[in-house]
Short mmCIF file of C-alpha atoms and ligand atoms in Angstrom, two decimals:
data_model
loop_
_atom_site.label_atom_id
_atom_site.label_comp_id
_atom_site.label_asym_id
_atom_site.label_seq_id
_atom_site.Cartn_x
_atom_site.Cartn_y
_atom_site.Cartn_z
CA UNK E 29 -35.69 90.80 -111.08
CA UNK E 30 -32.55 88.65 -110.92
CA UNK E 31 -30.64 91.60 -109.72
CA UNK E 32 -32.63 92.43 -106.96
CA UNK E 33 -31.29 91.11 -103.33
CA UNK E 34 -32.03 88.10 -102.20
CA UNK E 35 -33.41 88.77 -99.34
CA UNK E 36 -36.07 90.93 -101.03
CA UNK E 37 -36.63 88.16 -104.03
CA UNK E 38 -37.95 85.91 -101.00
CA UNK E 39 -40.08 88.76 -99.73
CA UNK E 40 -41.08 89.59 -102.81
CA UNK E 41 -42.41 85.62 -103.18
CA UNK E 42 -39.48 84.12 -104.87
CA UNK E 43 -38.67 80.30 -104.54
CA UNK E 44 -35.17 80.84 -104.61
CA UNK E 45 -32.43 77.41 -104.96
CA UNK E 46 -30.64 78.67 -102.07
CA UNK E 47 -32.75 80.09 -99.79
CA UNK E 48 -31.10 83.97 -97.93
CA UNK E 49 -30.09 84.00 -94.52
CA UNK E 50 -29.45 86.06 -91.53
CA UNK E 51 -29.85 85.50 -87.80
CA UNK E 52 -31.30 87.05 -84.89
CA UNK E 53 -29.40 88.84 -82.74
CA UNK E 54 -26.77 87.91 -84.92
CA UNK E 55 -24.52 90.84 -83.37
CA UNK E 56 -24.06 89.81 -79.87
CA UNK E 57 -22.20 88.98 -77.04
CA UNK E 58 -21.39 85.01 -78.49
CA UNK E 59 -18.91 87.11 -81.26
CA UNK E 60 -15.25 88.48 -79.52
CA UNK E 61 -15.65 91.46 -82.09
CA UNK E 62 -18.93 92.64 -80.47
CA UNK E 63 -17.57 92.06 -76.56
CA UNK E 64 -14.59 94.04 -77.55
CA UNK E 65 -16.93 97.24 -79.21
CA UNK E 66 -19.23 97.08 -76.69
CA UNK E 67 -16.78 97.91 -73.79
CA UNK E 68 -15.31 100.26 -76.01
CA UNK E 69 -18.90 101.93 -75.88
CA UNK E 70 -18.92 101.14 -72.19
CA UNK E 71 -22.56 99.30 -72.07
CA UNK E 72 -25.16 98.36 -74.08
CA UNK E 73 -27.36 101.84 -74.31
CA UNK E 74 -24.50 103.77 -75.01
CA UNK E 75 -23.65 101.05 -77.55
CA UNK E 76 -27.30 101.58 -79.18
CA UNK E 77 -26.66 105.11 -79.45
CA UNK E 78 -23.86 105.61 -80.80
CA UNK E 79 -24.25 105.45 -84.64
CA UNK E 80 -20.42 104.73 -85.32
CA UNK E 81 -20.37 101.98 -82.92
CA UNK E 82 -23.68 100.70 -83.32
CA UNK E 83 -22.66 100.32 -87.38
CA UNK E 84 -19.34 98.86 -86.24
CA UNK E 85 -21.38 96.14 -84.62
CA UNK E 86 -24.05 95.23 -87.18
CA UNK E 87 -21.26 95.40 -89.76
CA UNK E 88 -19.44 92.45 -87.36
CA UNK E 89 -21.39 89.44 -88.48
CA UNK E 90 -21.50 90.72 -92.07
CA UNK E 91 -17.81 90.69 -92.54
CA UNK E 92 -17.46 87.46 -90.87
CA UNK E 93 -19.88 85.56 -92.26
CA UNK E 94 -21.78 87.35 -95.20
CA UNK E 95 -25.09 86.96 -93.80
CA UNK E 96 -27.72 88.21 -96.92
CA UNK E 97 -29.21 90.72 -94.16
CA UNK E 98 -27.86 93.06 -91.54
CA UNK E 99 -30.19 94.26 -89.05
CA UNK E 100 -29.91 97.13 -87.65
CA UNK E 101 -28.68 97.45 -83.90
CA UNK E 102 -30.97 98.82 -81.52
CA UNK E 103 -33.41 97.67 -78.99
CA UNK E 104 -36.91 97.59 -79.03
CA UNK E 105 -36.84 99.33 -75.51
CA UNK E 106 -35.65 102.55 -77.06
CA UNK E 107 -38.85 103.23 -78.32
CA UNK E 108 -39.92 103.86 -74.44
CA UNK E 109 -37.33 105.12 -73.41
CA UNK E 110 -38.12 107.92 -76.07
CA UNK E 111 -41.44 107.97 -74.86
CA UNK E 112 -39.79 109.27 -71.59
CA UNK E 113 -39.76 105.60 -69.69
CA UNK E 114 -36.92 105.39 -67.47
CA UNK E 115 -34.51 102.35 -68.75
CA UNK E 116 -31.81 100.65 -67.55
CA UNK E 117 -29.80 97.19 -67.57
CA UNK E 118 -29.03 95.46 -64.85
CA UNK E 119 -25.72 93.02 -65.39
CA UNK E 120 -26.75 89.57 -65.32
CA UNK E 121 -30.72 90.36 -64.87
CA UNK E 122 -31.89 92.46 -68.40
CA UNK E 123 -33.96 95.55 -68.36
CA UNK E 124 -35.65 97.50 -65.81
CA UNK E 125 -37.59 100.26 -66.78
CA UNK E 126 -39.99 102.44 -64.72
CA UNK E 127 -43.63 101.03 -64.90
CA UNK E 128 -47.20 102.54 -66.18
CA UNK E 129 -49.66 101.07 -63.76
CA UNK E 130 -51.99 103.96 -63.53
CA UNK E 131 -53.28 107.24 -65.55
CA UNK E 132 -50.89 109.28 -63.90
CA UNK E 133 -47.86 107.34 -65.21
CA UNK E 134 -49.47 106.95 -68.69
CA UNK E 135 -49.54 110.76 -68.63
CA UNK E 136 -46.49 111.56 -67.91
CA UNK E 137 -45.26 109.87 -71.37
CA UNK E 138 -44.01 112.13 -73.61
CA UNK E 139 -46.22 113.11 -77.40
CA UNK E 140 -45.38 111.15 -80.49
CA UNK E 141 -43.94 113.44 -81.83
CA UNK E 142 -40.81 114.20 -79.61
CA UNK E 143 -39.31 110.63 -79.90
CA UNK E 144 -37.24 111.36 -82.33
CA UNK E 145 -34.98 114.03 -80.00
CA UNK E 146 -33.99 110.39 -78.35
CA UNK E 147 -33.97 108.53 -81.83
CA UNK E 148 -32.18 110.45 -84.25
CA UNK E 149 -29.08 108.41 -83.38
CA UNK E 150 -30.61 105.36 -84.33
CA UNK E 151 -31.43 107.07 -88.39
CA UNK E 152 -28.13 108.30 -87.89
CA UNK E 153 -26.83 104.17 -87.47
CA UNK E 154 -29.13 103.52 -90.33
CA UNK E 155 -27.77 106.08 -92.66
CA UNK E 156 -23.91 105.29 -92.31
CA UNK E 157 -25.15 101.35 -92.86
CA UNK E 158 -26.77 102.23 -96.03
CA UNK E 159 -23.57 103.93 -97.21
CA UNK E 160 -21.45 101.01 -95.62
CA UNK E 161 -23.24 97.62 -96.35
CA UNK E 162 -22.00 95.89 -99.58
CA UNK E 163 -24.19 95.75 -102.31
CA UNK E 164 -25.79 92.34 -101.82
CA UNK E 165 -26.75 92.76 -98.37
CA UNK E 166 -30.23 94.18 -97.22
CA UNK E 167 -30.77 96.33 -94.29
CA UNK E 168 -33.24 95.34 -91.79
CA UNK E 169 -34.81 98.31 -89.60
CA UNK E 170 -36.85 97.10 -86.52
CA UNK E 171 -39.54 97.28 -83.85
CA UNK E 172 -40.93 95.95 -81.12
CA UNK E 173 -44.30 95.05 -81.52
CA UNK E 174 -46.90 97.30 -79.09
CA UNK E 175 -48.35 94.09 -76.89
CA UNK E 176 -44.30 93.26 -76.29
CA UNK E 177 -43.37 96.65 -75.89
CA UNK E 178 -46.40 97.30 -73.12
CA UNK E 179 -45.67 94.39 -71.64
CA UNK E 180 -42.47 95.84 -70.43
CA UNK E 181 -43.44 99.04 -70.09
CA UNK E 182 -46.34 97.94 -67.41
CA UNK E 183 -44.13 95.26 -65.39
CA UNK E 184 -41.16 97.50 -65.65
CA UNK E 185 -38.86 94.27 -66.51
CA UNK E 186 -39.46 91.20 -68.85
CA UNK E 187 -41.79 88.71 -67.25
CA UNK E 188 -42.16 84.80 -68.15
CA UNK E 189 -45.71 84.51 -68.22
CA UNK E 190 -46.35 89.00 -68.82
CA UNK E 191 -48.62 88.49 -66.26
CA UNK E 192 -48.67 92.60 -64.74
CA UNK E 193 -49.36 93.49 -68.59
CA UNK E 194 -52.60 90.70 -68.41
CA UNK E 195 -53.23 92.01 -65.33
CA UNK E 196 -53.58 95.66 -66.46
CA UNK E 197 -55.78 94.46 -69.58
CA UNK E 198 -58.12 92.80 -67.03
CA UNK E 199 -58.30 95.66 -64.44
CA UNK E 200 -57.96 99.08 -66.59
CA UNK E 201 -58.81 98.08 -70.19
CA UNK E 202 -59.46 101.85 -71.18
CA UNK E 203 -55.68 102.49 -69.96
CA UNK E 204 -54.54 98.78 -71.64
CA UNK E 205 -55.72 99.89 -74.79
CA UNK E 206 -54.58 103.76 -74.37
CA UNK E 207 -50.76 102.16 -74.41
CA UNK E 208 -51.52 99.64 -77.16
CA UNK E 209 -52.98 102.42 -79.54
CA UNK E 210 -49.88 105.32 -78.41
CA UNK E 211 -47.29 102.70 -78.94
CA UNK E 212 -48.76 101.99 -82.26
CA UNK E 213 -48.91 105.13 -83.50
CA UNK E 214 -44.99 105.55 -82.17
CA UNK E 215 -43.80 102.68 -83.63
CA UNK E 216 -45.49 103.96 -87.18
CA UNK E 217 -43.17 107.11 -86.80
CA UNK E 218 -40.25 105.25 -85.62
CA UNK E 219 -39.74 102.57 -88.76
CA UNK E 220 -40.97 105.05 -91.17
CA UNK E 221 -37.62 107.78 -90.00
CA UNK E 222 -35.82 104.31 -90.03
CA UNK E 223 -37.07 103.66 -93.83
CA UNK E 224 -36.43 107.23 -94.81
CA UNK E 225 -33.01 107.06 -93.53
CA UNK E 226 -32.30 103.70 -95.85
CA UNK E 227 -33.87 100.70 -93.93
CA UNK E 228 -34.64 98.43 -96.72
CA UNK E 229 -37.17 95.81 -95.05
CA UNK E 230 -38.32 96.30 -91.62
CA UNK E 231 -39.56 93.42 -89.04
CA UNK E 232 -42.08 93.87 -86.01
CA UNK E 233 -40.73 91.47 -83.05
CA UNK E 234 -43.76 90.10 -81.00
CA UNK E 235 -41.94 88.17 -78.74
CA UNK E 236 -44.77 87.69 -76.40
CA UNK E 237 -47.76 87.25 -78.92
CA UNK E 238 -47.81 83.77 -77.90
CA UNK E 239 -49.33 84.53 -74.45
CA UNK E 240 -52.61 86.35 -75.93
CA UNK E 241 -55.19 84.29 -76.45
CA UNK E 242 -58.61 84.12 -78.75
CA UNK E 243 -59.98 87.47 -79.41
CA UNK E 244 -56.71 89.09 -77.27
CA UNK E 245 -54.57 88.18 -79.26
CA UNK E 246 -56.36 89.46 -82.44
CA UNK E 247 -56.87 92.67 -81.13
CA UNK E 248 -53.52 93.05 -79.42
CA UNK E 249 -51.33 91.22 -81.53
CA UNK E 250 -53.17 90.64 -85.33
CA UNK E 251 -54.78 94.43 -85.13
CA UNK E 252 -51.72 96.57 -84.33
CA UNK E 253 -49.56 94.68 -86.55
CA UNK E 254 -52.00 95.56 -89.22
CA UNK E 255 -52.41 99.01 -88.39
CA UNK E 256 -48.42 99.59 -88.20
CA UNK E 257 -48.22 97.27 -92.09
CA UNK E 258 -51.14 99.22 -93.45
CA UNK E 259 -50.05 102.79 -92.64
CA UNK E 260 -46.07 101.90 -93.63
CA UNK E 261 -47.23 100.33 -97.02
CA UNK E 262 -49.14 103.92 -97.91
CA UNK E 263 -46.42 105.81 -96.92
CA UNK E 264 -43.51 103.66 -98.54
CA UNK E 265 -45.12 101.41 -100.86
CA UNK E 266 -42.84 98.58 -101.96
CA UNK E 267 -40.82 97.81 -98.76
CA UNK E 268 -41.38 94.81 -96.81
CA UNK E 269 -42.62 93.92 -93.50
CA UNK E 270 -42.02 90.66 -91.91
CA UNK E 271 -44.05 90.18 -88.89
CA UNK E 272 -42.85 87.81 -85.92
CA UNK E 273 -45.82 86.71 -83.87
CA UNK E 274 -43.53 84.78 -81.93
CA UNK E 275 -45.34 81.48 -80.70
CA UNK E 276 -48.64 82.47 -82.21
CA UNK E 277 -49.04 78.50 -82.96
CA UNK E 278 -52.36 78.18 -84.94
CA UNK E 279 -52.03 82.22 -84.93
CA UNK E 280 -49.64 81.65 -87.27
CA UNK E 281 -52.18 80.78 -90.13
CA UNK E 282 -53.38 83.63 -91.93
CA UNK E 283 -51.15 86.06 -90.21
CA UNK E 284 -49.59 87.80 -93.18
CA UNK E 285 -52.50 87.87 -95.12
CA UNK E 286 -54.51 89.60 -92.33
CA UNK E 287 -52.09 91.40 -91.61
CA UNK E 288 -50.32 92.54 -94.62
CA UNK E 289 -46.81 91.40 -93.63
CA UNK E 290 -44.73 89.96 -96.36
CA UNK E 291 -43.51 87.60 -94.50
CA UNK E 292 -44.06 85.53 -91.08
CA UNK E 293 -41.04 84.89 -88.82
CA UNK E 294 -41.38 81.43 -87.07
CA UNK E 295 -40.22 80.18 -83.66
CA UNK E 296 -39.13 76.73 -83.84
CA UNK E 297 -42.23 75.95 -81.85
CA UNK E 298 -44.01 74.28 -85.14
CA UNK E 299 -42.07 72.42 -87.59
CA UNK E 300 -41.12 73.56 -90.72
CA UNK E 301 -43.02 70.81 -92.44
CA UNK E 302 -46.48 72.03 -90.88
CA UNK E 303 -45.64 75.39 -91.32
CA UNK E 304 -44.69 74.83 -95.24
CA UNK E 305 -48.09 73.63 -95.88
CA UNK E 306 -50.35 75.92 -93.11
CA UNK E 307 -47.95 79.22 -93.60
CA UNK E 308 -46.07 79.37 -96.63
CA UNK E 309 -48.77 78.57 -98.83
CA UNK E 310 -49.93 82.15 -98.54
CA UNK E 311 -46.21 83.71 -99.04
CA UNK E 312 -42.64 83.69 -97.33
CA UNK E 313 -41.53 82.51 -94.21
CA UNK E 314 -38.71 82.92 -92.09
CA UNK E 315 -37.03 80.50 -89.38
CA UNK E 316 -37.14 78.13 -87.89
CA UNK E 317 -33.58 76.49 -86.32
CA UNK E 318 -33.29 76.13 -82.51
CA UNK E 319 -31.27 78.33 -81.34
CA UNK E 320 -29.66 75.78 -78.68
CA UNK E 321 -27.75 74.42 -82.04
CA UNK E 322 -25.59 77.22 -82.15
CA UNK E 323 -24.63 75.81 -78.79
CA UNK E 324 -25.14 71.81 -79.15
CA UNK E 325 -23.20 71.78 -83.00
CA UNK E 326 -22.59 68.68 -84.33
CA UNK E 327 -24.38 66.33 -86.81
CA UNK E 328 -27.50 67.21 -85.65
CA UNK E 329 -27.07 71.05 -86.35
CA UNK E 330 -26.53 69.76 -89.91
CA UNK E 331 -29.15 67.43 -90.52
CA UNK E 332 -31.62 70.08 -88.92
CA UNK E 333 -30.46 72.72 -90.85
CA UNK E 334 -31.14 70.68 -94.27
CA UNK E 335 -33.97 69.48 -93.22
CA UNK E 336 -36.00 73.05 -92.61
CA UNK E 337 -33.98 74.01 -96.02
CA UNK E 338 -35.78 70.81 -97.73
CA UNK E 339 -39.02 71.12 -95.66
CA UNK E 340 -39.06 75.17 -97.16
CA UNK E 341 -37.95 74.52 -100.61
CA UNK E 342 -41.53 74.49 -102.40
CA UNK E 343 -41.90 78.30 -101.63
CA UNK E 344 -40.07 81.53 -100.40
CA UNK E 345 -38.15 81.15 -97.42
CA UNK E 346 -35.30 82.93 -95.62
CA UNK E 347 -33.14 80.98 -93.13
CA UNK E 348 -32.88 81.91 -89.66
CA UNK E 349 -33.05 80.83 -86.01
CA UNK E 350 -36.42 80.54 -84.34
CA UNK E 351 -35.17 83.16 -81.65
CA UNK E 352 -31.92 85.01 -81.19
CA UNK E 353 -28.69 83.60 -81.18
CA UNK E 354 -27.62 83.04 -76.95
CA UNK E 355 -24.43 84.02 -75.28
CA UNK E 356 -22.82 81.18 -74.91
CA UNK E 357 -23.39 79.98 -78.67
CA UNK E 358 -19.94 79.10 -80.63
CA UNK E 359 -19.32 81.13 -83.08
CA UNK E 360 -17.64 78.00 -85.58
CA UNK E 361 -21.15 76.70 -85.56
CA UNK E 362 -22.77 79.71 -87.39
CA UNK E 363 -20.62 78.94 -89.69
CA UNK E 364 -21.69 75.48 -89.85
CA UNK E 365 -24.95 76.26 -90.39
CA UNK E 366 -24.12 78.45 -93.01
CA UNK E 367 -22.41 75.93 -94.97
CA UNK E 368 -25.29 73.28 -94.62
CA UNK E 369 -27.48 76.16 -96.16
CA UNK E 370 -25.54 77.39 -99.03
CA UNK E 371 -23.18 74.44 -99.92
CA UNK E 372 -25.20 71.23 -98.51
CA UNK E 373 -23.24 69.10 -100.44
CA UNK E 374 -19.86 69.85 -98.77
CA UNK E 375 -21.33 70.23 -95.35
O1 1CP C 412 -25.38 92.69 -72.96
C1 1CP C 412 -25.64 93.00 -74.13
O2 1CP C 412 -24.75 93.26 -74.97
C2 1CP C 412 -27.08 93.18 -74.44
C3 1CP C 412 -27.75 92.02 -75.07
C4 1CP C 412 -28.73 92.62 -76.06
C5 1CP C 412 -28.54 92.73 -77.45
C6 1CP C 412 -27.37 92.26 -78.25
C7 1CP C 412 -29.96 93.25 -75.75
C8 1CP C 412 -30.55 93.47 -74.41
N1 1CP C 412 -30.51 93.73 -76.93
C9 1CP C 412 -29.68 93.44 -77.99
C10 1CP C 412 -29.85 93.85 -79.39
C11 1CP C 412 -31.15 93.59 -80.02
N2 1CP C 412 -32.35 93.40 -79.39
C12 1CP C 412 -31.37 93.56 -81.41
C13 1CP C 412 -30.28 93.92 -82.41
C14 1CP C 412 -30.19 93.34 -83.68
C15 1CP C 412 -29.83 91.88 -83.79
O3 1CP C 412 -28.63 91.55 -83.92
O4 1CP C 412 -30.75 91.04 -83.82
C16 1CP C 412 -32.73 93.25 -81.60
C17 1CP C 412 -33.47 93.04 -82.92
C18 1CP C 412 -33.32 93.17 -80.32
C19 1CP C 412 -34.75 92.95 -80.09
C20 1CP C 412 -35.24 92.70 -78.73
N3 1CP C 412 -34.83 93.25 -77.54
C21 1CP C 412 -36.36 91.86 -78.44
C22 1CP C 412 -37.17 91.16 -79.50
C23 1CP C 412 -36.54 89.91 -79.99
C24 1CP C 412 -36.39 88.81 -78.97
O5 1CP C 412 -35.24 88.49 -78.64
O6 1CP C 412 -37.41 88.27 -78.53
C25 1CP C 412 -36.57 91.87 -77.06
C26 1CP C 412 -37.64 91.12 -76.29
C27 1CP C 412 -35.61 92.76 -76.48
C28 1CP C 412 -35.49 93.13 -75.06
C29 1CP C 412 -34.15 92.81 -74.54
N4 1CP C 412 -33.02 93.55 -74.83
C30 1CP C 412 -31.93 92.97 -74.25
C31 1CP C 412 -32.38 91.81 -73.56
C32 1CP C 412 -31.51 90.91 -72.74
C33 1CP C 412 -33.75 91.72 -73.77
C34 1CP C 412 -34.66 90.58 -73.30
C35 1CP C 412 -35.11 90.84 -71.92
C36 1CP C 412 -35.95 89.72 -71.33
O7 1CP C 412 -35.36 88.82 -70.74
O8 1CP C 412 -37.17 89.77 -71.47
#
């Protein structure tokens, strides 16, 4: 067991001394390395899909600060974008993709089963990172979840409160639900190439799981998260999930069990002492820092830090940020944070 990675000791349920870390969006534009790679690609898509340069990039944060995990990079709008969306960034703005408001768009997807002509860079990325990761590190493959993916797939853009997506469920259910179920059953395909190309865990972002409510947000945020777990577990029995209902609150509660996950991600949207006793007790968490400390710094990035360590230390846990890491984050204070988890005392 001892010889296992850490990162897969926690999943498996370990209460480890020192718990694993990674971050989210731990390659990104706050690191010099990744600015420089990414106008080497020339933007961010091309970036995504091209394997050497995509491994260059998740391969950044690992040599500089030997993070336990790498995640793979990607974006979870590549899955529609295989599906035959039109996508695109806008400088400054994010994504804009074409929209699905009607049958006729939903037709004009593409089947399941051609995704992978768009994909097979991305297994390609995950294959030279198996080879390339050191030893100790785990590789992290990824997806978006379906309710986060439709939700930019109907407004065409990301939306603060995903109201076109809630308007779509309340109008055209039939066609709602038609998305939900075809982006399930893609995302199934997708992480299952990325685990047969060497993804050792993989992790289901539901960035927007917070904005379904009551029975919504079992049946389009619990359900296809249990559908995708259930399925990937028969096919690949043994590797990991770790779901991220992100600000599921109460939702939060029972999610891994009903689910399957291994794990819940948290947002830092409940504290880590709540969540020890109303999460954890069922198995391992991740989370929960603010991500505005890898901004702010200071004493208070410390004393944070060690206090979701302490709050976490009955059970398994895996450190990491409640959302990604921002732009304009410093990159000495990663390293900060780092220290406070692995060496509190000199910290
Ligand atoms: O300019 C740049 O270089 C692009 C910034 C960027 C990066 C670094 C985007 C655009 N995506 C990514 C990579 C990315 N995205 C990863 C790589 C691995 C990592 O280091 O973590 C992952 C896991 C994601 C996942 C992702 N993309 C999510 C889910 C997690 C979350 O942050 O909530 C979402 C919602 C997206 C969509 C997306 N892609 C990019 C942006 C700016 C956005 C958000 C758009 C919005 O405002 O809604």
């Amino acid at each position: 067991m001892s010889d296992q990675k850490t990162i897969l000791r926690a999943l498996a349920g370990e209460t480890l001394p020192t718990p694993p870390i990674w971050m989210m969006r731990q390659a990104g534009r706050y690191l010099p390395e990744y600015r420089a790679t990414r106008a080497q690609a020339g933007d961010f898509l091309s970036l995504c899909y091209n394997s050497e340069l995509a491994a260059e990039v998740t391969l950044q944060p690992i040599r500089r600060y030997g993070f336990d995990a790498a995640i793979l990079f990607a974006d979870i709008l590549l899955l529609p974008q295989a599906l035959g969306a039109d996508l695109w960034f806008v400088t400054g703005e994010g994504p804009r993709l074409s929209t699905i408001t009607t049958q006729g768009d939903f037709d004009k997807l593409t089947s399941i089963d051609d995704i992978d002509e768009t994909l097979n860079p991305i297994y390609e990325t995950v294959r030279i990172l198996s080879r390339e990761l050191p030893s100790e590190t785990t590789l992290i493959g990824f997806a978006g979840a379906p309710w986060t993916v439709a939700t930019y797939m109907i407004a065409g853009k990301g939306t603060k409160d995903q109201g076109p997506a809630h308007a779509l469920k309340a109008e055209n259910r039939p066609l709602f639900e038609a998305l939900i179920d075809k982006l399930t059953d893609a995302t199934i395909l997708y992480l299952s190439k990325q685990i047969e190309a060497g993804a050792e865990v993989v992790k289901i972002f539901d960035s927007w799981a917070g904005s379904l409510e009551g029975a919504d947000f079992i049946k389009y945020a619990l359900e296809p998260a249990m559908k995708i777990t259930q399925v990937l577990k028969h096919k690949h029995p043994g590797v990991p999930v770790i779901a991220f209902p992100r600000e599921a609150g109460e939702g939060y509660i029972g999610f891994a069990k009903a689910t399957g996950a291994d794990c819940v991600a948290l947002d830092n949207s409940v504290s880590a002492e709540w969540a020890a006793q109303n999460v954890q007790k069922d198995g391992c968490v991740q989370g929960n820092l603010a991500s505005s400390h890898m901004v702010t710094g200071g004493q208070a990035l410390v004393d944070e830090t060690r206090a979701i360590v302490k709050a976490f230390s009955g059970g398994p846990h895996i450190f990491n940020l409640g959302h990604g890491i921002t732009p304009d984050a410093d990159p000495d204070n990663v390293q900060r944070m780092i220290d406070a988890v692995r060496e509190p005392a000199l910290a």
